[in-house]
Coordinates of C-alpha atoms in Angstrom, one line a residue:
M694 CA -102.3 -28.4 68.9
Y695 CA -100.8 -28.7 72.3
T696 CA -97.5 -28.2 74.0
S697 CA -96.4 -29.4 77.4
A698 CA -93.7 -28.6 79.9
R699 CA -92.9 -29.3 83.6
I700 CA -91.8 -25.7 84.2
R701 CA -94.3 -22.9 83.9
D702 CA -91.9 -20.4 82.4
T703 CA -90.8 -23.0 79.7
L704 CA -94.5 -23.5 78.8
L705 CA -95.1 -19.7 78.6
T706 CA -92.1 -19.4 76.2
R707 CA -93.5 -22.1 74.0
I708 CA -96.9 -20.6 74.0
N709 CA -95.5 -17.2 73.0
E710 CA -93.5 -18.8 70.1
I711 CA -96.6 -20.4 68.8
L712 CA -98.8 -17.3 69.1
E713 CA -96.1 -15.2 67.3
K714 CA -95.9 -17.7 64.4
N715 CA -99.7 -18.1 63.9
P716 CA -101.7 -14.9 63.8
T717 CA -105.0 -16.8 64.1
A718 CA -103.7 -18.9 67.1
E719 CA -105.8 -18.7 70.3
L720 CA -105.0 -20.1 73.7
V721 CA -107.9 -22.4 74.7
A722 CA -106.8 -23.9 78.0
V723 CA -103.9 -24.7 80.3
V724 CA -104.2 -27.8 82.4
E725 CA -101.9 -29.1 85.2
R726 CA -101.8 -32.8 86.0
N727 CA -99.1 -34.6 87.9
K728 CA -96.9 -31.5 87.8
L729 CA -97.1 -31.4 84.0
F730 CA -98.5 -28.3 82.4
T731 CA -100.3 -28.7 79.1
A732 CA -101.5 -25.8 76.9
F733 CA -104.1 -26.3 74.2
I734 CA -104.0 -23.9 71.3
Q735 CA -106.3 -23.7 68.3
Y736 CA -105.6 -21.9 65.0
E737 CA -106.8 -21.9 61.4
K738 CA -104.8 -23.8 58.9
D739 CA -104.0 -22.3 55.5
G740 CA -105.6 -24.1 52.6

């Protein structure tokens, strides 16, 4: 799963929301390219 934002604080808010909803979620990487921040998150799916 990934989420993107142009503003760092917006990205941090989105990351926190995902981590709160998924107890197995883990932040893998954050990449910045052309002023767009992308966070990659992995988690286990139920079932």
